[in-house]
PDB file of C-alpha atoms in Angstrom:
ATOM      1  CA  MET A 560       0.111  -0.075  -0.094  1.00  0.00           C
ATOM      2  CA  ALA A 561       2.587   2.476   0.618  1.00  0.00           C
ATOM      3  CA  ASN A 562       4.656   1.565  -1.594  1.00  0.00           C
ATOM      4  CA  GLU A 563       1.760   1.861  -4.318  1.00  0.00           C
ATOM      5  CA  LYS A 564       0.909   5.460  -2.371  1.00  0.00           C
ATOM      6  CA  LEU A 565       4.601   6.597  -3.013  1.00  0.00           C
ATOM      7  CA  GLN A 566       4.580   5.234  -6.980  1.00  0.00           C
ATOM      8  CA  GLU A 567       1.276   7.407  -7.261  1.00  0.00           C
ATOM      9  CA  ILE A 568       2.890  11.082  -5.762  1.00  0.00           C
ATOM     10  CA  PHE A 569       6.487  10.579  -8.018  1.00  0.00           C
ATOM     11  CA  ASN A 570       3.985  10.038 -10.896  1.00  0.00           C
ATOM     12  CA  ASN A 571       2.388  12.759 -10.255  1.00  0.00           C
ATOM     13  CA  ARG A 572       5.915  14.443 -10.189  1.00  0.00           C
ATOM     14  CA  LYS A 573       7.095  13.811 -13.067  1.00  0.00           C
ATOM     15  CA  SER A 574       3.954  14.920 -14.841  1.00  0.00           C
ATOM     16  CA  LYS A 575       4.392  18.109 -13.369  1.00  0.00           C
ATOM     17  CA  GLU A 576       7.494  18.371 -14.183  1.00  0.00           C
ATOM     18  CA  GLU A 577       6.739  17.412 -17.902  1.00  0.00           C
ATOM     19  CA  LYS A 578       4.053  20.024 -18.416  1.00  0.00           C
ATOM     20  CA  LYS A 579       6.816  22.360 -17.119  1.00  0.00           C
ATOM     21  CA  THR A 580       9.511  21.686 -19.507  1.00  0.00           C
ATOM     22  CA  LYS A 581       7.267  21.725 -22.102  1.00  0.00           C
ATOM     23  CA  GLU A 582       5.672  25.512 -21.250  1.00  0.00           C
ATOM     24  CA  THR A 583       9.069  26.666 -20.173  1.00  0.00           C
ATOM     25  CA  LYS A 584      10.627  25.600 -23.912  1.00  0.00           C
ATOM     26  CA  LYS A 585       7.936  27.315 -25.361  1.00  0.00           C
ATOM     27  CA  ASP A 586       8.060  30.689 -23.290  1.00  0.00           C
ATOM     28  CA  ALA A 587      11.931  30.888 -22.827  1.00  0.00           C
ATOM     29  CA  VAL A 588      13.042  34.438 -23.562  1.00  0.00           C
ATOM     30  CA  LYS A 589      16.510  35.015 -24.910  1.00  0.00           C
ATOM     31  CA  ASP A 590      17.488  37.957 -22.868  1.00  0.00           C
ATOM     32  CA  LEU A 591      20.796  38.867 -25.163  1.00  0.00           C
ATOM     33  CA  SER A 592      21.566  41.756 -23.432  1.00  0.00           C
ATOM     34  CA  PRO A 593      24.845  41.256 -20.900  1.00  0.00           C
ATOM     35  CA  PHE A 594      26.691  39.464 -24.095  1.00  0.00           C
ATOM     36  CA  GLU A 595      25.189  42.322 -26.554  1.00  0.00           C
ATOM     37  CA  ALA A 596      26.722  44.709 -24.113  1.00  0.00           C
ATOM     38  CA  ARG A 597      30.173  42.948 -23.750  1.00  0.00           C
ATOM     39  CA  TYR A 598      30.760  42.071 -27.505  1.00  0.00           C
ATOM     40  CA  THR A 599      28.488  43.949 -29.387  1.00  0.00           C
ATOM     41  CA  ALA A 600      25.247  43.049 -31.196  1.00  0.00           C
ATOM     42  CA  LYS A 601      27.454  43.059 -34.689  1.00  0.00           C
ATOM     43  CA  LYS A 602      29.839  40.599 -32.506  1.00  0.00           C
ATOM     44  CA  LEU A 603      28.069  37.956 -32.002  1.00  0.00           C
ATOM     45  CA  ASP A 604      25.814  38.303 -35.504  1.00  0.00           C
ATOM     46  CA  GLU A 605      29.468  37.976 -37.127  1.00  0.00           C
ATOM     47  CA  TRP A 606      30.057  34.630 -34.941  1.00  0.00           C
ATOM     48  CA  LYS A 607      26.658  33.266 -35.989  1.00  0.00           C
ATOM     49  CA  LYS A 608      27.239  33.621 -39.320  1.00  0.00           C
ATOM     50  CA  GLU A 609      30.663  32.334 -39.215  1.00  0.00           C
ATOM     51  CA  TYR A 610      29.128  29.272 -38.488  1.00  0.00           C
ATOM     52  CA  GLY A 611      26.288  28.340 -40.849  1.00  0.00           C
ATOM     53  CA  ASN A 612      23.609  30.990 -39.134  1.00  0.00           C
ATOM     54  CA  ARG A 613      23.098  28.106 -36.378  1.00  0.00           C
ATOM     55  CA  ASP A 614      22.493  29.329 -32.812  1.00  0.00           C
ATOM     56  CA  LEU A 615      25.145  30.693 -30.547  1.00  0.00           C
ATOM     57  CA  ILE A 616      25.194  28.630 -26.773  1.00  0.00           C
ATOM     58  CA  TYR A 617      25.555  31.831 -24.761  1.00  0.00           C
ATOM     59  CA  LEU A 618      26.295  30.721 -21.375  1.00  0.00           C
ATOM     60  CA  LYS A 619      25.942  32.994 -18.285  1.00  0.00           C
ATOM     61  CA  VAL A 620      26.818  32.533 -14.341  1.00  0.00           C
ATOM     62  CA  ASP A 621      26.552  34.578 -12.191  1.00  0.00           C
ATOM     63  CA  ASP A 622      28.315  37.896 -13.609  1.00  0.00           C
ATOM     64  CA  PHE A 623      30.535  35.856 -15.833  1.00  0.00           C
ATOM     65  CA  LEU A 624      29.602  35.389 -19.321  1.00  0.00           C
ATOM     66  CA  ALA A 625      31.160  32.528 -22.588  1.00  0.00           C
ATOM     67  CA  VAL A 626      30.124  32.536 -26.069  1.00  0.00           C
ATOM     68  CA  LEU A 627      30.508  28.682 -27.545  1.00  0.00           C
ATOM     69  CA  ARG A 628      29.660  27.976 -31.345  1.00  0.00           C
ATOM     70  CA  PRO A 629      27.084  25.408 -32.294  1.00  0.00           C
ATOM     71  CA  PRO A 630      28.526  21.993 -31.582  1.00  0.00           C
ATOM     72  CA  LYS A 631      28.441  19.271 -35.502  1.00  0.00           C
ATOM     73  CA  ALA A 632      28.209  16.165 -35.070  1.00  0.00           C
ATOM     74  CA  ASP A 633      31.637  15.060 -34.642  1.00  0.00           C
ATOM     75  CA  ASP A 634      31.953  17.446 -31.781  1.00  0.00           C
ATOM     76  CA  LEU A 635      28.947  14.995 -30.097  1.00  0.00           C
ATOM     77  CA  GLY A 636      30.697  12.125 -31.214  1.00  0.00           C
ATOM     78  CA  ASP A 637      33.705  13.083 -29.684  1.00  0.00           C
ATOM     79  CA  TYR A 638      31.101  14.077 -26.513  1.00  0.00           C
ATOM     80  CA  LEU A 639      29.908  10.850 -26.180  1.00  0.00           C
ATOM     81  CA  THR A 640      33.294   9.186 -26.905  1.00  0.00           C
ATOM     82  CA  ALA A 641      34.617  11.312 -23.799  1.00  0.00           C
ATOM     83  CA  ILE A 642      32.488   9.890 -21.897  1.00  0.00           C
ATOM     84  CA  GLY A 643      32.614   6.315 -22.343  1.00  0.00           C
ATOM     85  CA  SER A 644      36.246   6.280 -21.934  1.00  0.00           C
ATOM     86  CA  ASN A 645      37.453   9.742 -19.398  1.00  0.00           C
ATOM     87  CA  GLY A 646      33.636  10.077 -17.631  1.00  0.00           C
ATOM     88  CA  MET A 647      30.801  13.581 -17.595  1.00  0.00           C
ATOM     89  CA  SER A 648      33.335  15.892 -15.992  1.00  0.00           C
ATOM     90  CA  LYS A 649      35.996  15.212 -18.238  1.00  0.00           C
ATOM     91  CA  ALA A 650      33.562  15.539 -21.835  1.00  0.00           C
ATOM     92  CA  VAL A 651      32.022  18.476 -20.142  1.00  0.00           C
ATOM     93  CA  ALA A 652      35.539  19.989 -20.106  1.00  0.00           C
ATOM     94  CA  MET A 653      36.349  18.615 -23.570  1.00  0.00           C
ATOM     95  CA  ILE A 654      33.715  20.235 -25.647  1.00  0.00           C
ATOM     96  CA  VAL A 655      33.693  23.366 -23.644  1.00  0.00           C
ATOM     97  CA  GLU A 656      37.347  24.129 -24.963  1.00  0.00           C
ATOM     98  CA  GLN A 657      36.408  22.562 -28.851  1.00  0.00           C
ATOM     99  CA  LEU A 658      33.368  25.249 -28.921  1.00  0.00           C
ATOM    100  CA  TRP A 659      34.440  27.748 -26.389  1.00  0.00           C
ATOM    101  CA  ILE A 660      34.941  31.575 -29.239  1.00  0.00           C
ATOM    102  CA  GLU A 661      35.037  33.916 -26.259  1.00  0.00           C
ATOM    103  CA  GLY A 662      34.659  34.339 -22.186  1.00  0.00           C
ATOM    104  CA  ASP A 663      35.364  34.412 -19.241  1.00  0.00           C
ATOM    105  CA  TYR A 664      38.159  32.118 -17.815  1.00  0.00           C
ATOM    106  CA  GLN A 665      36.686  32.141 -14.559  1.00  0.00           C
ATOM    107  CA  LEU A 666      34.096  29.919 -15.558  1.00  0.00           C
ATOM    108  CA  ILE A 667      36.274  27.148 -16.394  1.00  0.00           C
ATOM    109  CA  GLU A 668      39.003  27.555 -13.530  1.00  0.00           C
ATOM    110  CA  ASP A 669      36.348  28.340 -10.382  1.00  0.00           C
ATOM    111  CA  GLU A 670      34.755  24.899  -9.473  1.00  0.00           C
ATOM    112  CA  ASP A 671      31.332  26.329  -8.913  1.00  0.00           C
ATOM    113  CA  CYS A 672      31.157  28.090 -12.010  1.00  0.00           C
ATOM    114  CA  PHE A 673      32.596  25.658 -14.076  1.00  0.00           C
ATOM    115  CA  ILE A 674      28.959  22.538 -12.170  1.00  0.00           C
ATOM    116  CA  ALA A 675      27.122  25.390 -13.530  1.00  0.00           C
ATOM    117  CA  VAL A 676      28.505  25.040 -16.971  1.00  0.00           C
ATOM    118  CA  PHE A 677      28.462  21.629 -16.631  1.00  0.00           C
ATOM    119  CA  LEU A 678      25.209  21.254 -15.724  1.00  0.00           C
ATOM    120  CA  GLN A 679      24.063  23.953 -18.375  1.00  0.00           C
ATOM    121  CA  MET A 680      26.109  21.916 -21.225  1.00  0.00           C
ATOM    122  CA  ASN A 681      24.769  18.812 -20.034  1.00  0.00           C
ATOM    123  CA  ASN A 682      21.293  20.079 -20.873  1.00  0.00           C
ATOM    124  CA  ILE A 683      22.296  21.718 -24.135  1.00  0.00           C
ATOM    125  CA  LEU A 684      23.679  18.887 -25.373  1.00  0.00           C
ATOM    126  CA  GLU A 685      20.562  16.197 -23.927  1.00  0.00           C
ATOM    127  CA  SER A 686      18.727  18.313 -25.792  1.00  0.00           C
ATOM    128  CA  LYS A 687      19.971  18.035 -28.886  1.00  0.00           C
ATOM    129  CA  LYS A 688      18.582  14.397 -29.111  1.00  0.00           C
ATOM    130  CA  ALA A 689      16.052  13.093 -31.114  1.00  0.00           C
ATOM    131  CA  ASP A 690      12.884  11.826 -29.722  1.00  0.00           C
ATOM    132  CA  PHE A 691      12.051   8.966 -32.194  1.00  0.00           C
ATOM    133  CA  PHE A 692       9.443   5.671 -32.196  1.00  0.00           C
ATOM    134  CA  ARG A 693       8.853   2.601 -33.877  1.00  0.00           C
ATOM    135  CA  ALA A 694       5.887   1.206 -34.955  1.00  0.00           C
TER     136      ALA A 694
END
């Protein structure tokens, strides 16, 4: 009985989290103002064009900023290989290094900042996975 109640509670929580995630993705507002203030909108547009007009990755932790280029298939392959051989932390450090365009080195040097970058990058790379099904 207790297990059934616990399962019901977790199922309700998961349902609410999934709904919130879907709504958040639709309503997400990109605040580029800190990046435009530091790098200029013109420079951000130049970088975007340099990488095939694909969206850049903007990382912000406290007052520290970084701009990363969008990952290519080879980058994601390297990332997945690095996870298997070196672990997630080293894989994230490797992919951030590969994608880095410009930013504050504190995001890498400071452990608390790097944890935030780690979590953001993991979310970004996980979102690159496609939904699929078999029928």
